[in-house]
PDB file of C-alpha atoms and ligand atoms in Angstrom:
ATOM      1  CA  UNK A  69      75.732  99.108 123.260  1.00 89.00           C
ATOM      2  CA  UNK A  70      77.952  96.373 122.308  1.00 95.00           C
ATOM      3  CA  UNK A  71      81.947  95.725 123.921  1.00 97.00           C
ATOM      4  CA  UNK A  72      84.335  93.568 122.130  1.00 98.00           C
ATOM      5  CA  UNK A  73      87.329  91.917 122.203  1.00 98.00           C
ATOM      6  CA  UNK A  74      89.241  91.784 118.392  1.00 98.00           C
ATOM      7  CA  UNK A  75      91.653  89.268 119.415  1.00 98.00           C
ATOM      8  CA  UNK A  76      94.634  87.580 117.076  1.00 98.00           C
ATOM      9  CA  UNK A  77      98.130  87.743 116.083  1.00 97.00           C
ATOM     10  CA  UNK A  78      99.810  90.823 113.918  1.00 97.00           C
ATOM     11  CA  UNK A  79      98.463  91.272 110.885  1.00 96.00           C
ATOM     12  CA  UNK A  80      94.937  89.111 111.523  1.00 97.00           C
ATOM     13  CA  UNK A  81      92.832  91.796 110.440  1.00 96.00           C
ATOM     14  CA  UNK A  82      91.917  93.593 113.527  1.00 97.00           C
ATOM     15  CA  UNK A  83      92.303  97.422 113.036  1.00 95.00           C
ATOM     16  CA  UNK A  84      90.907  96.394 109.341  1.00 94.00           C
ATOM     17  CA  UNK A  85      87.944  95.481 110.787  1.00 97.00           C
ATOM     18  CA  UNK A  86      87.530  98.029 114.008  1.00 97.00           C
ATOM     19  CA  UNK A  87      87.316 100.482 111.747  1.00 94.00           C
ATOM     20  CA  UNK A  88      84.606  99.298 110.158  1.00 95.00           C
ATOM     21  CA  UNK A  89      83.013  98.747 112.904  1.00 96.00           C
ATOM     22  CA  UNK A  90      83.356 102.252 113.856  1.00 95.00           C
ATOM     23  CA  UNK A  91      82.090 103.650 110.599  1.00 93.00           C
ATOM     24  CA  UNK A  92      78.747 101.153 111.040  1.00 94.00           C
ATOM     25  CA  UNK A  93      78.278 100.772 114.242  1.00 94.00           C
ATOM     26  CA  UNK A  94      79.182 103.984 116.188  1.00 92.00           C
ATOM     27  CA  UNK A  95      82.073 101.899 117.807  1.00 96.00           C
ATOM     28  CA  UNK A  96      85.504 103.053 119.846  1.00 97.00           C
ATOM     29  CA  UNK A  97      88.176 101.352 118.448  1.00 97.00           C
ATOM     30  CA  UNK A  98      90.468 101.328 121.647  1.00 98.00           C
ATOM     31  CA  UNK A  99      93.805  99.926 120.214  1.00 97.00           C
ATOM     32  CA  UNK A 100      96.755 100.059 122.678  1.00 98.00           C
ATOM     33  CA  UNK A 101      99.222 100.187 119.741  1.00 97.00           C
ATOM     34  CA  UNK A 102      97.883 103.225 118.064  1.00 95.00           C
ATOM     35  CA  UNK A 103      97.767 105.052 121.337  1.00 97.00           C
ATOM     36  CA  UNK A 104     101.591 103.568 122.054  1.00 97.00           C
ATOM     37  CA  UNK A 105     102.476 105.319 118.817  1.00 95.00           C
ATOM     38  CA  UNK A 106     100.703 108.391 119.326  1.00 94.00           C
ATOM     39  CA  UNK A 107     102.616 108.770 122.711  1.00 96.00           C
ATOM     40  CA  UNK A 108     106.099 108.306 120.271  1.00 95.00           C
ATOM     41  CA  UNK A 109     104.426 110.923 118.198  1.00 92.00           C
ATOM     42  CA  UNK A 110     104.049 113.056 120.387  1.00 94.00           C
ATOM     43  CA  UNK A 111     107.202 112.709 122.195  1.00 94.00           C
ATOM     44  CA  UNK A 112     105.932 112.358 125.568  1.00 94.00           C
ATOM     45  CA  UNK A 113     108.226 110.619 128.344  1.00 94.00           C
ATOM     46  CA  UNK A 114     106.395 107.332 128.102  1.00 94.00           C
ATOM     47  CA  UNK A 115     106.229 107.402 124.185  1.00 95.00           C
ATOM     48  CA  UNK A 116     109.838 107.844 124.345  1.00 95.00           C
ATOM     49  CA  UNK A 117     110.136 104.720 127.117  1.00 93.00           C
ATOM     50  CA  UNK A 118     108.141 102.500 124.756  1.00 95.00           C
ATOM     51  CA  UNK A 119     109.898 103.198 120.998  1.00 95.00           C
ATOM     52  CA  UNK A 120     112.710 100.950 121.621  1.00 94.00           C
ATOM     53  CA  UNK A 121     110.794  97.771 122.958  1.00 96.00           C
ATOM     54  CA  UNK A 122     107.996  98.211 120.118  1.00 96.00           C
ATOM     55  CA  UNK A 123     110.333  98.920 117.314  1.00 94.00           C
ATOM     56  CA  UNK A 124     111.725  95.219 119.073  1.00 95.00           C
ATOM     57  CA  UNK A 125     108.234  93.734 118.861  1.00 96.00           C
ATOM     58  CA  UNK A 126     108.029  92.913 122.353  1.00 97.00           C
ATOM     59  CA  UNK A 127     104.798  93.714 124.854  1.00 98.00           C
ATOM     60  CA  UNK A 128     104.925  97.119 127.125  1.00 97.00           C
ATOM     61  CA  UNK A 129     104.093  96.790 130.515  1.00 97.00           C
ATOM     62  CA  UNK A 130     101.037  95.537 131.415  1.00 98.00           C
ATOM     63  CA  UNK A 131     101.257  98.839 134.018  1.00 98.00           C
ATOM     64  CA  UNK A 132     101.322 101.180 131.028  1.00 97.00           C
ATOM     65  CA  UNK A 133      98.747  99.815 129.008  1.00 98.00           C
ATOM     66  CA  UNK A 134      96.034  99.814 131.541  1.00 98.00           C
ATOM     67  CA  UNK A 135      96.404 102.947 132.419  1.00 97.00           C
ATOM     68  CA  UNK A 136      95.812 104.206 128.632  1.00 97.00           C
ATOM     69  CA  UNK A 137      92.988 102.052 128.762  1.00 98.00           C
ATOM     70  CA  UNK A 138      91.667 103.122 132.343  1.00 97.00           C
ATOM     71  CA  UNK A 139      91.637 106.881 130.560  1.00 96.00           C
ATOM     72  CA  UNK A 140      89.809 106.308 127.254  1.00 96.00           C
ATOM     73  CA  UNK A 141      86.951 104.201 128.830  1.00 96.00           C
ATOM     74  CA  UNK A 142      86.185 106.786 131.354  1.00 94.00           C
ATOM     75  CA  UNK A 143      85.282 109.110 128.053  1.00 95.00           C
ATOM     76  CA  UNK A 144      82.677 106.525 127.420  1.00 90.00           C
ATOM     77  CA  UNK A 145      80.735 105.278 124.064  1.00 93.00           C
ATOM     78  CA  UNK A 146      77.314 105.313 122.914  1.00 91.00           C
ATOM     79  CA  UNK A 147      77.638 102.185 120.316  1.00 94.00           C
ATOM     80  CA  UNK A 148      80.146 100.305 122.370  1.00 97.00           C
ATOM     81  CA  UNK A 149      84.138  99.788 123.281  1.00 98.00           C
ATOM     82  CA  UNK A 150      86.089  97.581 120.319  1.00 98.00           C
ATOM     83  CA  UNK A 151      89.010  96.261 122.217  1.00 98.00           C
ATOM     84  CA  UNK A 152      91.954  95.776 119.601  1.00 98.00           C
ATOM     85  CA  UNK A 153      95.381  94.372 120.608  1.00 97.00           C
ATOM     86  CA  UNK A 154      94.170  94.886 124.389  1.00 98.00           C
ATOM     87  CA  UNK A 155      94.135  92.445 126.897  1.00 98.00           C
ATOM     88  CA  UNK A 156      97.524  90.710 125.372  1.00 98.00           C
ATOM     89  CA  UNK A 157      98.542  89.163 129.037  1.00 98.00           C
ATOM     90  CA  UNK A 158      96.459  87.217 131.616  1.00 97.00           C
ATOM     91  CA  UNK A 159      97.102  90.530 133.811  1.00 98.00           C
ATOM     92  CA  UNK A 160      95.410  92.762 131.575  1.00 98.00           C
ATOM     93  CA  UNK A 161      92.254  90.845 131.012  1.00 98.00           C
ATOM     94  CA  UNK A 162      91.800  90.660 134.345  1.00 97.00           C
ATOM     95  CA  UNK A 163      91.997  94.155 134.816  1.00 98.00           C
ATOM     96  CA  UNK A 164      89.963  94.840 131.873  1.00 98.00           C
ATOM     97  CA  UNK A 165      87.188  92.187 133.630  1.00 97.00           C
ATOM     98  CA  UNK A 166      87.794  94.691 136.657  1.00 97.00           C
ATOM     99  CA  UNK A 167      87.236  98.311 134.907  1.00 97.00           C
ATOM    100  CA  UNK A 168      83.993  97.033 133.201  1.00 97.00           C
ATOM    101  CA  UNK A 169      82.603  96.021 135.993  1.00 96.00           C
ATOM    102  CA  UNK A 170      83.204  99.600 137.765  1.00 95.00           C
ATOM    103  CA  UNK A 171      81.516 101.112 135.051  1.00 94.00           C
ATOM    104  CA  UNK A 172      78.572  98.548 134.821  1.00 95.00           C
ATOM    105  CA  UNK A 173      79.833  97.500 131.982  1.00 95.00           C
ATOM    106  CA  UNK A 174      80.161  93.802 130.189  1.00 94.00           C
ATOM    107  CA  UNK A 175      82.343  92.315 127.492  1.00 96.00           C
ATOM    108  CA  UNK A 176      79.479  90.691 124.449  1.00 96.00           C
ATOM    109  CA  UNK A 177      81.878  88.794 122.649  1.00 97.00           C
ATOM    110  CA  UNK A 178      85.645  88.255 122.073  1.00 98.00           C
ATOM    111  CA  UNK A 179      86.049  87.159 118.460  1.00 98.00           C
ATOM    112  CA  UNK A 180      89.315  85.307 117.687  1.00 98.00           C
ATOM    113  CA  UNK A 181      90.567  85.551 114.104  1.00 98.00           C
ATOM    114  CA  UNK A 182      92.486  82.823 113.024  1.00 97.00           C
ATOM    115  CA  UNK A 183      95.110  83.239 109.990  1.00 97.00           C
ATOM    116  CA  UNK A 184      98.076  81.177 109.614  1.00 94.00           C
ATOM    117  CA  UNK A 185     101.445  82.663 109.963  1.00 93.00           C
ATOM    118  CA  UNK A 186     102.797  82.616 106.275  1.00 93.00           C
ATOM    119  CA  UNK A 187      99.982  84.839 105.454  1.00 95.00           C
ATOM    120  CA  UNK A 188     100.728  86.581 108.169  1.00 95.00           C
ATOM    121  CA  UNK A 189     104.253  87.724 106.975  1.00 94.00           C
ATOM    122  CA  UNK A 190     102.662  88.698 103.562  1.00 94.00           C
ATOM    123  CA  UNK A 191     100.612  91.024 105.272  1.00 95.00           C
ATOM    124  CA  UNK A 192     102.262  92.750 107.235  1.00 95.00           C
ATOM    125  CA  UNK A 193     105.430  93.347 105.165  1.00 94.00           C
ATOM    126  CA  UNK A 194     103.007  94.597 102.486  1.00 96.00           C
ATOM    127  CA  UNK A 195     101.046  96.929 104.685  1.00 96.00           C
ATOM    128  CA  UNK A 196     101.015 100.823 104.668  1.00 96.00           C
ATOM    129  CA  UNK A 197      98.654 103.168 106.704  1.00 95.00           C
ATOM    130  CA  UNK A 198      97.676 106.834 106.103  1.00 96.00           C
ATOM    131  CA  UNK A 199      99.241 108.937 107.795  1.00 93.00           C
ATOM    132  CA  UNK A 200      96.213 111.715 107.751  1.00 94.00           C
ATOM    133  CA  UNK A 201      92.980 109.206 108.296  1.00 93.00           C
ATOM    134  CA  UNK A 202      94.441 105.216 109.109  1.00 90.00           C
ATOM    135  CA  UNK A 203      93.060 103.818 106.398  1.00 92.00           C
ATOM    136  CA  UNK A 204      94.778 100.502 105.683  1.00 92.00           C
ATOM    137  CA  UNK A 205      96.536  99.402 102.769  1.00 95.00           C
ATOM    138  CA  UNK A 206      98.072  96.729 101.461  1.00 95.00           C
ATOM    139  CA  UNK A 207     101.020  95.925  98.209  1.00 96.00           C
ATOM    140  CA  UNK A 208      99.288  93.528  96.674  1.00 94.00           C
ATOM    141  CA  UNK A 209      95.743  93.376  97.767  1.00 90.00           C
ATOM    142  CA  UNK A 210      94.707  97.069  98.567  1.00 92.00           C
ATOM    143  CA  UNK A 211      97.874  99.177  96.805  1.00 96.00           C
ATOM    144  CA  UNK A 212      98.122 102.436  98.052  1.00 97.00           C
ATOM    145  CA  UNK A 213      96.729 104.799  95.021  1.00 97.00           C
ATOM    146  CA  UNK A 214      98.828 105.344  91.682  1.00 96.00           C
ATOM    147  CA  UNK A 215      98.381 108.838  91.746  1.00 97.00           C
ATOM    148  CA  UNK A 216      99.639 109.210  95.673  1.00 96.00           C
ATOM    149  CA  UNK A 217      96.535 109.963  97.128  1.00 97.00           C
ATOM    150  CA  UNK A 218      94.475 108.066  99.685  1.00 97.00           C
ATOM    151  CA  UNK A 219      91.642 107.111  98.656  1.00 97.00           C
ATOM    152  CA  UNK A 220      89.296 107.584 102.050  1.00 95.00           C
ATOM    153  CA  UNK A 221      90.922 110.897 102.556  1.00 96.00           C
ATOM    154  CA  UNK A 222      93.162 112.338  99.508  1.00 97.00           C
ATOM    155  CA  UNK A 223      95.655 112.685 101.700  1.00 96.00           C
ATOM    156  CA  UNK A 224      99.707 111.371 100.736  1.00 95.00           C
ATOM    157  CA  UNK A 225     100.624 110.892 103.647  1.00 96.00           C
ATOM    158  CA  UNK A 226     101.355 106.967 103.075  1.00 97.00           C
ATOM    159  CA  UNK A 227     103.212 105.520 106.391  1.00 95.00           C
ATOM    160  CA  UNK A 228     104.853 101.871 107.090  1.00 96.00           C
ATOM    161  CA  UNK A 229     105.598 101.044 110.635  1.00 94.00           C
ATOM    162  CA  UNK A 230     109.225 100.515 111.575  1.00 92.00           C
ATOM    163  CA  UNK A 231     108.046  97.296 113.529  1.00 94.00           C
ATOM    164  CA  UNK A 232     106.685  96.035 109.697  1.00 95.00           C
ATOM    165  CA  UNK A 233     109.535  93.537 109.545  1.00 93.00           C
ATOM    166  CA  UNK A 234     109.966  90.190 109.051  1.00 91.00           C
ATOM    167  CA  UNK A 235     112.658  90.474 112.357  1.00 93.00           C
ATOM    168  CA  UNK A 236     110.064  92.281 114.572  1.00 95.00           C
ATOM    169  CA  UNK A 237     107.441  90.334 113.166  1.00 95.00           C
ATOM    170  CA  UNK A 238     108.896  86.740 114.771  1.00 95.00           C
ATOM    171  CA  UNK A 239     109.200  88.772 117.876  1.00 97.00           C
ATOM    172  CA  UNK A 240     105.542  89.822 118.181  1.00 97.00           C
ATOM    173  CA  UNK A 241     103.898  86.184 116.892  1.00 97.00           C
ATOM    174  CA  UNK A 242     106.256  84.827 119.723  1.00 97.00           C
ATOM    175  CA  UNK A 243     105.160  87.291 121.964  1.00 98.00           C
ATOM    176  CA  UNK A 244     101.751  86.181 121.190  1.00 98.00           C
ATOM    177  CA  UNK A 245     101.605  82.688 121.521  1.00 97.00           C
ATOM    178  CA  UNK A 246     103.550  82.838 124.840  1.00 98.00           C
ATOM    179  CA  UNK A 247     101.648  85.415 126.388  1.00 98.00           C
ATOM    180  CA  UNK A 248      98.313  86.544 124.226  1.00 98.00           C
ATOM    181  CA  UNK A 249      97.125  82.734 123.229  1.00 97.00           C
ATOM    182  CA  UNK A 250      96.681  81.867 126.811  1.00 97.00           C
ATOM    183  CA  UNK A 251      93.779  84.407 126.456  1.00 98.00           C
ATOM    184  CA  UNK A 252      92.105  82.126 124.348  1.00 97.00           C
ATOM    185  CA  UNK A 253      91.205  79.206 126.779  1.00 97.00           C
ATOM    186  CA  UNK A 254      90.026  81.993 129.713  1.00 97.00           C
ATOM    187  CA  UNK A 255      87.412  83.325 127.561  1.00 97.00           C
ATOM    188  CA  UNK A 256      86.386  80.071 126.216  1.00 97.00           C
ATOM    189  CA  UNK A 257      85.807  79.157 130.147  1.00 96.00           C
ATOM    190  CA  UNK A 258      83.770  82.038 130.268  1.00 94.00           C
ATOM    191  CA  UNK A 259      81.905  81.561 127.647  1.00 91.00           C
ATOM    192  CA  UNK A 260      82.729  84.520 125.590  1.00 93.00           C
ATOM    193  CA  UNK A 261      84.909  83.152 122.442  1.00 97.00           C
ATOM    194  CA  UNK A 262      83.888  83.205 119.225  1.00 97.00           C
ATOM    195  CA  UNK A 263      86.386  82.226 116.496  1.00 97.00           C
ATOM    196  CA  UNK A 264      86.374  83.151 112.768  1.00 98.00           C
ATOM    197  CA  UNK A 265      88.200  82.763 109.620  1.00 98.00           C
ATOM    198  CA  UNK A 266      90.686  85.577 109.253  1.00 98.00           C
ATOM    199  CA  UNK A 267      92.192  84.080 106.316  1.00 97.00           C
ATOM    200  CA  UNK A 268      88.438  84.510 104.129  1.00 97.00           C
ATOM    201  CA  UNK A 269      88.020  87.955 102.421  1.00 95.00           C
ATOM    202  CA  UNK A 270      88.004  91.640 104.074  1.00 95.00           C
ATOM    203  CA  UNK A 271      84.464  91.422 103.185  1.00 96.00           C
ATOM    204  CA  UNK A 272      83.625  88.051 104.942  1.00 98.00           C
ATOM    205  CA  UNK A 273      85.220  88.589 107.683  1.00 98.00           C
ATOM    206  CA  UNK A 274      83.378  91.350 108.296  1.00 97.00           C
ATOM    207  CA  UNK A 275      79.707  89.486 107.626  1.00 98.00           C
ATOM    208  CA  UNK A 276      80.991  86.882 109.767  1.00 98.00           C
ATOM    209  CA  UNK A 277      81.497  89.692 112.784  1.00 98.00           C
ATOM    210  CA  UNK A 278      78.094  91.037 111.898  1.00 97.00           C
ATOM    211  CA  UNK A 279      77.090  87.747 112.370  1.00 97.00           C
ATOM    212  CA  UNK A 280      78.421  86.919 115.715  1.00 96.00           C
ATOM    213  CA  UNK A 281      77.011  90.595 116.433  1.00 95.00           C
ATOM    214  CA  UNK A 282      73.605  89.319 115.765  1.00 91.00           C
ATOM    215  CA  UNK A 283      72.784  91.758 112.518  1.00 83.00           C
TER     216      UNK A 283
HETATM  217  P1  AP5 B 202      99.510  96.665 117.507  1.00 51.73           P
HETATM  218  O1  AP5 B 202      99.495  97.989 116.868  1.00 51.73           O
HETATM  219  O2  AP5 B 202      98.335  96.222 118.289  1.00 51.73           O
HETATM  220  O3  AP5 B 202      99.921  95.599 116.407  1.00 51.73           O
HETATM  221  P2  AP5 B 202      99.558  94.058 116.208  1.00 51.73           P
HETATM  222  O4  AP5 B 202      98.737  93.372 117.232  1.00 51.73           O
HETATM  223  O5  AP5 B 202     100.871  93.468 115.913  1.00 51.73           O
HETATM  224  O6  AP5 B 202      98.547  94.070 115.088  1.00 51.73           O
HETATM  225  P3  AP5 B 202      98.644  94.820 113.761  1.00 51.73           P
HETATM  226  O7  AP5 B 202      98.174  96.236 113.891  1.00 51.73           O
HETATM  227  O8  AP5 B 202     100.026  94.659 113.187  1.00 51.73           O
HETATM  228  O9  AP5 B 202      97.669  93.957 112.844  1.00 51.73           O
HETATM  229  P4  AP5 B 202      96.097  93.954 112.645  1.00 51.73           P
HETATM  230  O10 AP5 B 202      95.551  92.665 113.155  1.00 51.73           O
HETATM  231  O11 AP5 B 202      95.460  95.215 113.149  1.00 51.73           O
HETATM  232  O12 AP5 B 202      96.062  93.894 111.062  1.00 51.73           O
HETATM  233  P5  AP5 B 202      95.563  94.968 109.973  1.00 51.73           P
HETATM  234  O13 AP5 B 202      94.090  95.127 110.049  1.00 51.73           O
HETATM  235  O14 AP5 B 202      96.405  96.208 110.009  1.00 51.73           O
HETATM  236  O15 AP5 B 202     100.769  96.574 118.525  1.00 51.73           O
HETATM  237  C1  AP5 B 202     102.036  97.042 118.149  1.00 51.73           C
HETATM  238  C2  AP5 B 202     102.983  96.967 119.345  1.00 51.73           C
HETATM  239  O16 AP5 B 202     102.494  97.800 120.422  1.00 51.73           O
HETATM  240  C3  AP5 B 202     103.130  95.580 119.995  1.00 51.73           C
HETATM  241  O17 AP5 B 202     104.094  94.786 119.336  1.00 51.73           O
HETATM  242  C4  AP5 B 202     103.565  95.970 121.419  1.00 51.73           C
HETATM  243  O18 AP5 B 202     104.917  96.342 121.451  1.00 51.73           O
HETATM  244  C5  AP5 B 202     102.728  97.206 121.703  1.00 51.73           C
HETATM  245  N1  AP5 B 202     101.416  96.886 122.299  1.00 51.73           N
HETATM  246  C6  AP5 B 202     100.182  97.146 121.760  1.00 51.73           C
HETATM  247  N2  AP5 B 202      99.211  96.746 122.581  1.00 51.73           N
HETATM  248  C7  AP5 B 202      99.815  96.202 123.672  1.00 51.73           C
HETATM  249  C8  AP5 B 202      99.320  95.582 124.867  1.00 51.73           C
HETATM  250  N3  AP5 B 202      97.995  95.449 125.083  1.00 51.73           N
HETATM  251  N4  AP5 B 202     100.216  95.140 125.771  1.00 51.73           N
HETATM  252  C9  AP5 B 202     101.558  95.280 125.587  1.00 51.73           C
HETATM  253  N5  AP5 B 202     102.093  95.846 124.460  1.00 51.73           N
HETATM  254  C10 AP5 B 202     101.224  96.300 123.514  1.00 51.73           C
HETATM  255  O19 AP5 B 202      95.912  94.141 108.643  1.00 51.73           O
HETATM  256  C11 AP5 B 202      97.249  93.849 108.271  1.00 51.73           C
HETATM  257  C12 AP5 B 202      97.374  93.844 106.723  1.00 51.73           C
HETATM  258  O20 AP5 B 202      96.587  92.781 106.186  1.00 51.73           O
HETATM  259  C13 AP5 B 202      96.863  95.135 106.063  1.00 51.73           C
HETATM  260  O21 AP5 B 202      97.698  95.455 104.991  1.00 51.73           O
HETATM  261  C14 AP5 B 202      95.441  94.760 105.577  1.00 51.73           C
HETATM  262  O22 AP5 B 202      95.091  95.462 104.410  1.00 51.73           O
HETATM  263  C15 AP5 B 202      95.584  93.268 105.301  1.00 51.73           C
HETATM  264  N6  AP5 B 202      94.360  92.509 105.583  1.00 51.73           N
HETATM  265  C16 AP5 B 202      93.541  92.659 106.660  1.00 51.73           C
HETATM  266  N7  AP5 B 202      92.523  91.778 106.601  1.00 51.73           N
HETATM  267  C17 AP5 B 202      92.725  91.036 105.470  1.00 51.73           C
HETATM  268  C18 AP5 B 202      92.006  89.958 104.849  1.00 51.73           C
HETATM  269  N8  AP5 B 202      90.902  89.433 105.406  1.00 51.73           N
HETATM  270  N9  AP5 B 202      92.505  89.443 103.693  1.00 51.73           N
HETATM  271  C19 AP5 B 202      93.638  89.952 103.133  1.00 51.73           C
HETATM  272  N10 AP5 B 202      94.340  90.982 103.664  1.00 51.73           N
HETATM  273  C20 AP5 B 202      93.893  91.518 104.815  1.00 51.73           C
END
């Protein structure tokens, strides 16, 4: 069993590369944004709190975040937790130090991916998602299919987020370097951080996590 942290700002590959991991590896992806938006989908109270402030591109409480994470650990994993987007402030990797250890639990590696910020607007203005299964896409790199269908799913059901914007998108790397980057130093200290090139290929990136992984 493996647990790690996919850390890095928008657009750095993460959810690329946890799902990988979860194909391979018998992984839980456990991204905090993806369960945000599932509460919008689903119209509950809290998914209707947090629409405004993502749509924004600024951090939810660290309250409400922990608690989504508090639930989906307690279902457990055979092949590991992949943390992505979670902790983003100081608050929630302590806390995230704090539910491991309840469950006897401990963090293998945080990987940082590193990718400058021009590429970083390239990305993520020219992302889409399915809809039906996630599966990433991008304009220019990984176009959606020409004849409408996904190609992991054959769904068309081809979705871009409404915080996909270059305004939203100077929100959330600002968010991140005032309140995410900090992470970076506290699990150097601890001896956790591993850093990679996020800027390399889909495909190296994810032989340089398989690396770090020990395969
Ligand atoms: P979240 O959903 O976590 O978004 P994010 O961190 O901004 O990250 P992204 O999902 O945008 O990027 P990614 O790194 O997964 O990149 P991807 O693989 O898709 O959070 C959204 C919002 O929710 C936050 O702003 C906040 O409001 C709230 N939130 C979430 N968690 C929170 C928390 N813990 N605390 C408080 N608030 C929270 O790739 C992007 C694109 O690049 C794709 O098109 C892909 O095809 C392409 N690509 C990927 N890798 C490569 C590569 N190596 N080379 C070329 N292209 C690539």
């Amino acid at each position: 069993m493996t647990n790690i942290i996919l850390m890095g700002p928008p657009g750095a590959g993460k959810g690329t590369q946890a799902r990988h991991l979860v194909e391979t590896r018998n992984m839980v992806q456990l991204s905090t944004g993806d369960m945000l938006r599932e509460a919008q989908a689903s119209g509950t109270e809290m998914g209707k709190k947090v629409a405004a402030i993502m749509a924004e591109g600024k951090l939810v409480t660290d309250e409400i975040v922990i608690g989504l994470i508090r639930e989906k650990l307690q279902e457990g994993s055979e092949g590991g937790f992949i943390f992505d987007g979670f902790p983003r402030t100081l608050p929630q990797a302590d806390a995230l130090e704090k539910l491991l250890s309840e469950m006897g639990l401990k963090l293998d590696a945080v990987i940082e991916m590193q990718v400058d910020d021009e590429a970083l607007v390239a990305r993520i203005t020219g992302r889409s998602t399915c809809g039906d299964c996630g599966e990433v896409y991008h304009d220019a790199t990984k176009p959606w299919p020409a004849d409408g269908k996904c190609a992991n799913c054959g769904g068309g059901n081809q979705k871009r987020r409404p915080d996909d914007n270059e305004d939203s998108l100077k929100t959330r790397l600002m968010e991140y370097y005032k309140k995410t980057s900090p992470l970076i130093g506290y699990y150097w200290a601890k001896d956790n951080l591993q850093r990679l090139d996020g800027l390399a290929s889909i495909d190296e990136v994810r032989k340089s996590i398989a690396w770090i992984l020990g395969e």
